[in-house]
mmCIF file with all atom_site columns, C-alpha atoms in Angstrom:
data_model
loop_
_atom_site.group_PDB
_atom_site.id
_atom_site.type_symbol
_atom_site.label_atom_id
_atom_site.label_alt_id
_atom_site.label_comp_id
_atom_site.label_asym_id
_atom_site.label_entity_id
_atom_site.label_seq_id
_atom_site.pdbx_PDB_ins_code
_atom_site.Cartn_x
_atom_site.Cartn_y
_atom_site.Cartn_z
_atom_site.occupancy
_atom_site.B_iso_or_equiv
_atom_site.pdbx_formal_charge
_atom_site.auth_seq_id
_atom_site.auth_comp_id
_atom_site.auth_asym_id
_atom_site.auth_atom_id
_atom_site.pdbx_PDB_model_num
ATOM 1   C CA . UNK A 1 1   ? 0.000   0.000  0.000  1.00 45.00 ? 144 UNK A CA 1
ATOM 2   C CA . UNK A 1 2   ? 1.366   3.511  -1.151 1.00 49.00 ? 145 UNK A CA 1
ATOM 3   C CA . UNK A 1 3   ? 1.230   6.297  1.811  1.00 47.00 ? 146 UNK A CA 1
ATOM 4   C CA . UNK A 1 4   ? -0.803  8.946  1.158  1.00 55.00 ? 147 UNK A CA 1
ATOM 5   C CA . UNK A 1 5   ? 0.110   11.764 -0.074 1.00 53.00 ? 148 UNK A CA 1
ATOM 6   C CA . UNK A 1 6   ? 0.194   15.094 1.820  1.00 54.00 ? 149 UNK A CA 1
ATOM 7   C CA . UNK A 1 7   ? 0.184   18.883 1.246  1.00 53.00 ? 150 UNK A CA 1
ATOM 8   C CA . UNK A 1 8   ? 3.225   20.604 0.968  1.00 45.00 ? 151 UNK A CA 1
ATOM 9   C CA . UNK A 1 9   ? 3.996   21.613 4.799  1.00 44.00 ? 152 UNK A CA 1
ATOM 10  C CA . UNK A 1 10  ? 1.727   18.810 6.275  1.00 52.00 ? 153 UNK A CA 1
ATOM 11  C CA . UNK A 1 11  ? 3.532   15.884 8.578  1.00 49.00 ? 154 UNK A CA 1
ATOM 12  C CA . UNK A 1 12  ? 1.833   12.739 8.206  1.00 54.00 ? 155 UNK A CA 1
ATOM 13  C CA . UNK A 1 13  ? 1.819   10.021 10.670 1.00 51.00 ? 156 UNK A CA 1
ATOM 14  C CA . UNK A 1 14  ? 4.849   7.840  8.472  1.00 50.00 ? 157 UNK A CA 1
ATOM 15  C CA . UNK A 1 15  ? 6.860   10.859 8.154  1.00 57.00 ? 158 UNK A CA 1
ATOM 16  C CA . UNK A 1 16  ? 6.515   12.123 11.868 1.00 68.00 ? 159 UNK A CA 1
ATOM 17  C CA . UNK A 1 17  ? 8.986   11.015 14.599 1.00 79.00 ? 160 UNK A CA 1
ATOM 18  C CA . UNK A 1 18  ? 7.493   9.746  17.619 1.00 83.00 ? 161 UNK A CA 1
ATOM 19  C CA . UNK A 1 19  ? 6.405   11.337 20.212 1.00 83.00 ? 162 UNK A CA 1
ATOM 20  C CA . UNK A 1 20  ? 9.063   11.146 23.460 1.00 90.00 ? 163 UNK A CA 1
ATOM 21  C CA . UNK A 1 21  ? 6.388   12.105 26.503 1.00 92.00 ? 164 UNK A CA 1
ATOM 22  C CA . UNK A 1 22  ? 2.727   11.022 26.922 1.00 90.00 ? 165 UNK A CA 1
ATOM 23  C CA . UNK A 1 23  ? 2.109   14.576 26.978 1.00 91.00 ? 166 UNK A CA 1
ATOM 24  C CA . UNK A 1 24  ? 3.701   15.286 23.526 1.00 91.00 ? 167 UNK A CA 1
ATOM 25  C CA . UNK A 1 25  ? 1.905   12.071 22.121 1.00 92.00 ? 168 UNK A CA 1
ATOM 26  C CA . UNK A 1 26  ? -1.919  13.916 23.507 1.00 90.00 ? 169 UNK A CA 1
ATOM 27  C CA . UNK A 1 27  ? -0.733  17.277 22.135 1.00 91.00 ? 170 UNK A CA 1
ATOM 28  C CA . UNK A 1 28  ? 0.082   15.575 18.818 1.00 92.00 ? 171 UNK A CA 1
ATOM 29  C CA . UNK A 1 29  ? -3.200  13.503 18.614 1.00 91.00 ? 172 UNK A CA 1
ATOM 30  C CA . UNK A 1 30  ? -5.467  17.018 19.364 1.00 89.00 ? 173 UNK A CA 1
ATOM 31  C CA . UNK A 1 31  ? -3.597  18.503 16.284 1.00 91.00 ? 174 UNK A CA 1
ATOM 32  C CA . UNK A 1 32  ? -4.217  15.580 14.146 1.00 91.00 ? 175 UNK A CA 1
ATOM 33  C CA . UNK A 1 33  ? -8.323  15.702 15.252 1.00 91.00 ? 176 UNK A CA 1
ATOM 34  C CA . UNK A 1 34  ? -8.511  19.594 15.187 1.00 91.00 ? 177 UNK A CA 1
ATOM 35  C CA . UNK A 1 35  ? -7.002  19.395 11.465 1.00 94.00 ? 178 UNK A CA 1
ATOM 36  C CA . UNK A 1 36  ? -9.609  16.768 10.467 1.00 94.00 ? 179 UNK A CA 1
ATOM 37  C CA . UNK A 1 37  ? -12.469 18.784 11.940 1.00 93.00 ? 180 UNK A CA 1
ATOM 38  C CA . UNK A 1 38  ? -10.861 21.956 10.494 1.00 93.00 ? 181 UNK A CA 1
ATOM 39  C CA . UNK A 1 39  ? -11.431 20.405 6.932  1.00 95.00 ? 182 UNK A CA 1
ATOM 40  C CA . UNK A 1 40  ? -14.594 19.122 7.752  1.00 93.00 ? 183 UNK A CA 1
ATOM 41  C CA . UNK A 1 41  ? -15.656 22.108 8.400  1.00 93.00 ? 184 UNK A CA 1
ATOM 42  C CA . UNK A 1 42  ? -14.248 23.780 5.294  1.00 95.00 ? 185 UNK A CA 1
ATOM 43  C CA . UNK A 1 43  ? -15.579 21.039 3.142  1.00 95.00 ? 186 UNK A CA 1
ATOM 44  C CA . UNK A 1 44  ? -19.050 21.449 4.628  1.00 94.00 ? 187 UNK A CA 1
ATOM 45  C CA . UNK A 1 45  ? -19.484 17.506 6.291  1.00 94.00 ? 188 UNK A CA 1
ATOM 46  C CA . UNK A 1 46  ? -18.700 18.366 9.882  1.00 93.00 ? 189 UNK A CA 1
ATOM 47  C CA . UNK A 1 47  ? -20.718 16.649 12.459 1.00 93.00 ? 190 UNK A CA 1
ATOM 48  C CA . UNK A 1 48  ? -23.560 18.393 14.330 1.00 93.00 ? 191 UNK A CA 1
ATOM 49  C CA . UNK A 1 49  ? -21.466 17.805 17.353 1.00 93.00 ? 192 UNK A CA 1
ATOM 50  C CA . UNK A 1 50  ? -18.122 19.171 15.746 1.00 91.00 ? 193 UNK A CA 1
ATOM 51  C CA . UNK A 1 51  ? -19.796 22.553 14.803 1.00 90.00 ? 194 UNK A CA 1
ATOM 52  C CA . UNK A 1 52  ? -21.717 23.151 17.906 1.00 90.00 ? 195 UNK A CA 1
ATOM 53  C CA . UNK A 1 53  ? -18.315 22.616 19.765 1.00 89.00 ? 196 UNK A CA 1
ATOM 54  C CA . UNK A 1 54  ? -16.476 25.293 18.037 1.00 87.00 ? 197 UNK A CA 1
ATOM 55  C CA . UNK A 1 55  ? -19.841 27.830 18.051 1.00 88.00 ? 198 UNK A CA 1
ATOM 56  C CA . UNK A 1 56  ? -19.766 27.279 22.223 1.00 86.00 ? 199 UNK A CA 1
ATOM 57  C CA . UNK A 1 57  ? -16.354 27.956 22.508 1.00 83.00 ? 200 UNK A CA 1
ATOM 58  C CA . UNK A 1 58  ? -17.550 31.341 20.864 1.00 84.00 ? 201 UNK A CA 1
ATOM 59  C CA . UNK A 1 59  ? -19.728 32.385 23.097 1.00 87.00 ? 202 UNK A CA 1
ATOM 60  C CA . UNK A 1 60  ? -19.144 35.004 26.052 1.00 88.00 ? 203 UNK A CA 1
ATOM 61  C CA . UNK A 1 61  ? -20.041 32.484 28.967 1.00 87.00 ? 204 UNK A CA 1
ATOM 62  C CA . UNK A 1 62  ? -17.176 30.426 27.740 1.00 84.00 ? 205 UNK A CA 1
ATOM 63  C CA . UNK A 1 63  ? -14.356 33.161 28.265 1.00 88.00 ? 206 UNK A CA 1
ATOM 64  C CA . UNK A 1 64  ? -16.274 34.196 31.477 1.00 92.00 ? 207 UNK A CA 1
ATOM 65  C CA . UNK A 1 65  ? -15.587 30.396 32.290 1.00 91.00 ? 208 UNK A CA 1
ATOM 66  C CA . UNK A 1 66  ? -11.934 30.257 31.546 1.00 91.00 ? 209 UNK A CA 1
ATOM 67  C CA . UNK A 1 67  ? -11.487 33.439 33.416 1.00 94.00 ? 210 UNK A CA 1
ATOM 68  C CA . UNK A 1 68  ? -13.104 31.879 36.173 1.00 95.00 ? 211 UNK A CA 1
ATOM 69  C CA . UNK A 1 69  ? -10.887 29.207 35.852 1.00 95.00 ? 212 UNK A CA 1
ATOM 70  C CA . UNK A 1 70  ? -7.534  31.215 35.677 1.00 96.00 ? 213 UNK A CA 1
ATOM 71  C CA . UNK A 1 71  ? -8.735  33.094 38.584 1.00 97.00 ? 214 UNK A CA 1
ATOM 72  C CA . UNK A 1 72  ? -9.289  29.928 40.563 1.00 97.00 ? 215 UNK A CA 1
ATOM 73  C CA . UNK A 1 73  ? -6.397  28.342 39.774 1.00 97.00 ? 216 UNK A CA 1
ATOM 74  C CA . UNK A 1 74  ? -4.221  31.340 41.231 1.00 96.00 ? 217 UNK A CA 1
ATOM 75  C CA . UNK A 1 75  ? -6.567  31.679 44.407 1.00 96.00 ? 218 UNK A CA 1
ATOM 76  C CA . UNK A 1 76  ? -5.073  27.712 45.192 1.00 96.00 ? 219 UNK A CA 1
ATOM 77  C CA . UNK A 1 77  ? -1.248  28.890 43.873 1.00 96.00 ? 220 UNK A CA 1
ATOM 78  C CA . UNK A 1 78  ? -1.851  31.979 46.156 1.00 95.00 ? 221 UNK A CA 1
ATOM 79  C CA . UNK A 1 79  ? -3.761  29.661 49.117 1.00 95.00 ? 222 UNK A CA 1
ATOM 80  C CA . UNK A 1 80  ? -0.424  27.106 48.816 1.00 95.00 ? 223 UNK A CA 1
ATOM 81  C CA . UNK A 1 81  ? 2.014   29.648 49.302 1.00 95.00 ? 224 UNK A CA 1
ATOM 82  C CA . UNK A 1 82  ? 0.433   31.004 52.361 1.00 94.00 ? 225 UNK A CA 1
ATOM 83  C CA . UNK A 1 83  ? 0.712   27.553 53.531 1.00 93.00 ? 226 UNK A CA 1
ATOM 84  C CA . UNK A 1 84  ? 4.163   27.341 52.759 1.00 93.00 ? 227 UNK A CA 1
ATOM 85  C CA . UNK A 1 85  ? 4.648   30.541 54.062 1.00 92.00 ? 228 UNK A CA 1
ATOM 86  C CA . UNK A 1 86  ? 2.727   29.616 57.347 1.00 91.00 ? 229 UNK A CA 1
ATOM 87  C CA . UNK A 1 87  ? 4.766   26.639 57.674 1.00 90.00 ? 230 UNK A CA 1
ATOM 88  C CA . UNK A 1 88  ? 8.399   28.323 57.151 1.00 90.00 ? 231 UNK A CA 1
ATOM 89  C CA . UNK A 1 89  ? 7.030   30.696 60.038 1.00 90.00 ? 232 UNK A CA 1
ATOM 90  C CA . UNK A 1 90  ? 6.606   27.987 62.149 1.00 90.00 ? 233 UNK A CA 1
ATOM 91  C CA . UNK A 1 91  ? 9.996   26.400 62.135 1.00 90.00 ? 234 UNK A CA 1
ATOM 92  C CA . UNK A 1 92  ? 11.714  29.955 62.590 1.00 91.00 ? 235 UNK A CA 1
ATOM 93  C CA . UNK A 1 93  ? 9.068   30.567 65.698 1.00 89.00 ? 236 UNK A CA 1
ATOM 94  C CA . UNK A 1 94  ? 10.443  27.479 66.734 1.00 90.00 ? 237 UNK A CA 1
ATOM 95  C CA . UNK A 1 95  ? 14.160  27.773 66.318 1.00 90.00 ? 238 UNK A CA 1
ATOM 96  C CA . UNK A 1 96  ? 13.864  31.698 68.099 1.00 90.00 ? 239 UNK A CA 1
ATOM 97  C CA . UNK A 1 97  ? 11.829  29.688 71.345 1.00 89.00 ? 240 UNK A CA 1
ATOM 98  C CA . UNK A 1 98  ? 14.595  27.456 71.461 1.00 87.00 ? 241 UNK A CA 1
ATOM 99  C CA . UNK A 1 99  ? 17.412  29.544 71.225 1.00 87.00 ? 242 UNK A CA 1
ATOM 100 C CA . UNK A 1 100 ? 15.816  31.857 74.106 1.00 88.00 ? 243 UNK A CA 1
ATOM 101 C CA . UNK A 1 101 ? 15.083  28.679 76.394 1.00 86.00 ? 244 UNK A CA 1
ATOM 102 C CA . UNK A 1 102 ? 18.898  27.882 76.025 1.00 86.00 ? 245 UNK A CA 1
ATOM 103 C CA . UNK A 1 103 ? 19.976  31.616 75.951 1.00 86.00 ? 246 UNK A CA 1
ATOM 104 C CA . UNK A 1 104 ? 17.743  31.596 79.657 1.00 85.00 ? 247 UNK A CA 1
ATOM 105 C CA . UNK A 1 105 ? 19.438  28.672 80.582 1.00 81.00 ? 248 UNK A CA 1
ATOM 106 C CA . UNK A 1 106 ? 16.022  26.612 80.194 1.00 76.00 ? 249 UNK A CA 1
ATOM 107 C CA . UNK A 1 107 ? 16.820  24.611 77.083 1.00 61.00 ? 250 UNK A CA 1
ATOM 108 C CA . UNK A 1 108 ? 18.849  21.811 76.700 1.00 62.00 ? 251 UNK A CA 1
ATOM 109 C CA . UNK A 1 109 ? 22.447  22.256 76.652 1.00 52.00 ? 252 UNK A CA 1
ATOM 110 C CA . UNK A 1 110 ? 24.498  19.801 74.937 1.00 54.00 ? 253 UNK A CA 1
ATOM 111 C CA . UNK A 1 111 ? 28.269  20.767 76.814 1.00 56.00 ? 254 UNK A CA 1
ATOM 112 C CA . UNK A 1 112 ? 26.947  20.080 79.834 1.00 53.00 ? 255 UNK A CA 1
ATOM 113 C CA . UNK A 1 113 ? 25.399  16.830 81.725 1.00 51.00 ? 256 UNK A CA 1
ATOM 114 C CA . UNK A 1 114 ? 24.077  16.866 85.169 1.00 55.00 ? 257 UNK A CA 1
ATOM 115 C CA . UNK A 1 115 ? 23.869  13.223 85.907 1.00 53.00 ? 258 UNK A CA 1
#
């Protein structure tokens, strides 16, 4: 069988190298559907499905969605540093206790032993 042909400037699946991550491999097979359904589209046979896709993604509720989106997604990066933040706070609290107890002569001491 004879590998069909492509358009100048169009990588087929032969000619392609393989993808090296399972993320590349994804990124590669969304290209390869959102060419086909680009052509269906411009050929006229796209699905029902395929063309009410594309018309929701034009709509305003769906960039008032992905704004939402970004928007949560830094409220959790900002919530996760405060945690980290929190946490580093902690340990210093803790280190500044401890280095008064022994500075007071309450802590332990580690040149001396009592027994």
């Amino acid at each position: 069988m004879k590998p069909k042909k492509s358009a100048p400037g169009e990588m087929t699946a032969a000619t392609s190298r393989p993808a090296r991550t399972p993320e590349a491999q994804e990124n590669y097979m969304i290209n390869l559907a959102m060419k086909l359904v680009e052509k269906r589209l411009l050929e006229g046979t796209a699905s029902s499905a395929e063309t009410t896709h594309f018309l929701k993604l034009a709509t305003s509720k769906n960039e008032l969605e992905k704004t939402k989106l970004e928007e949560e997604n830094k409220l959790l990066r900002a919530k996760t540093e405060t945690l980290q933040n929190a946490k580093h706070s902690e340990e210093m609290y803790e280190k500044a206790i401890a280095a008064m107890k022994k500075y007071n002569g309450l802590g332990e001491d580690d040149e001396y032993d009592i027994n």
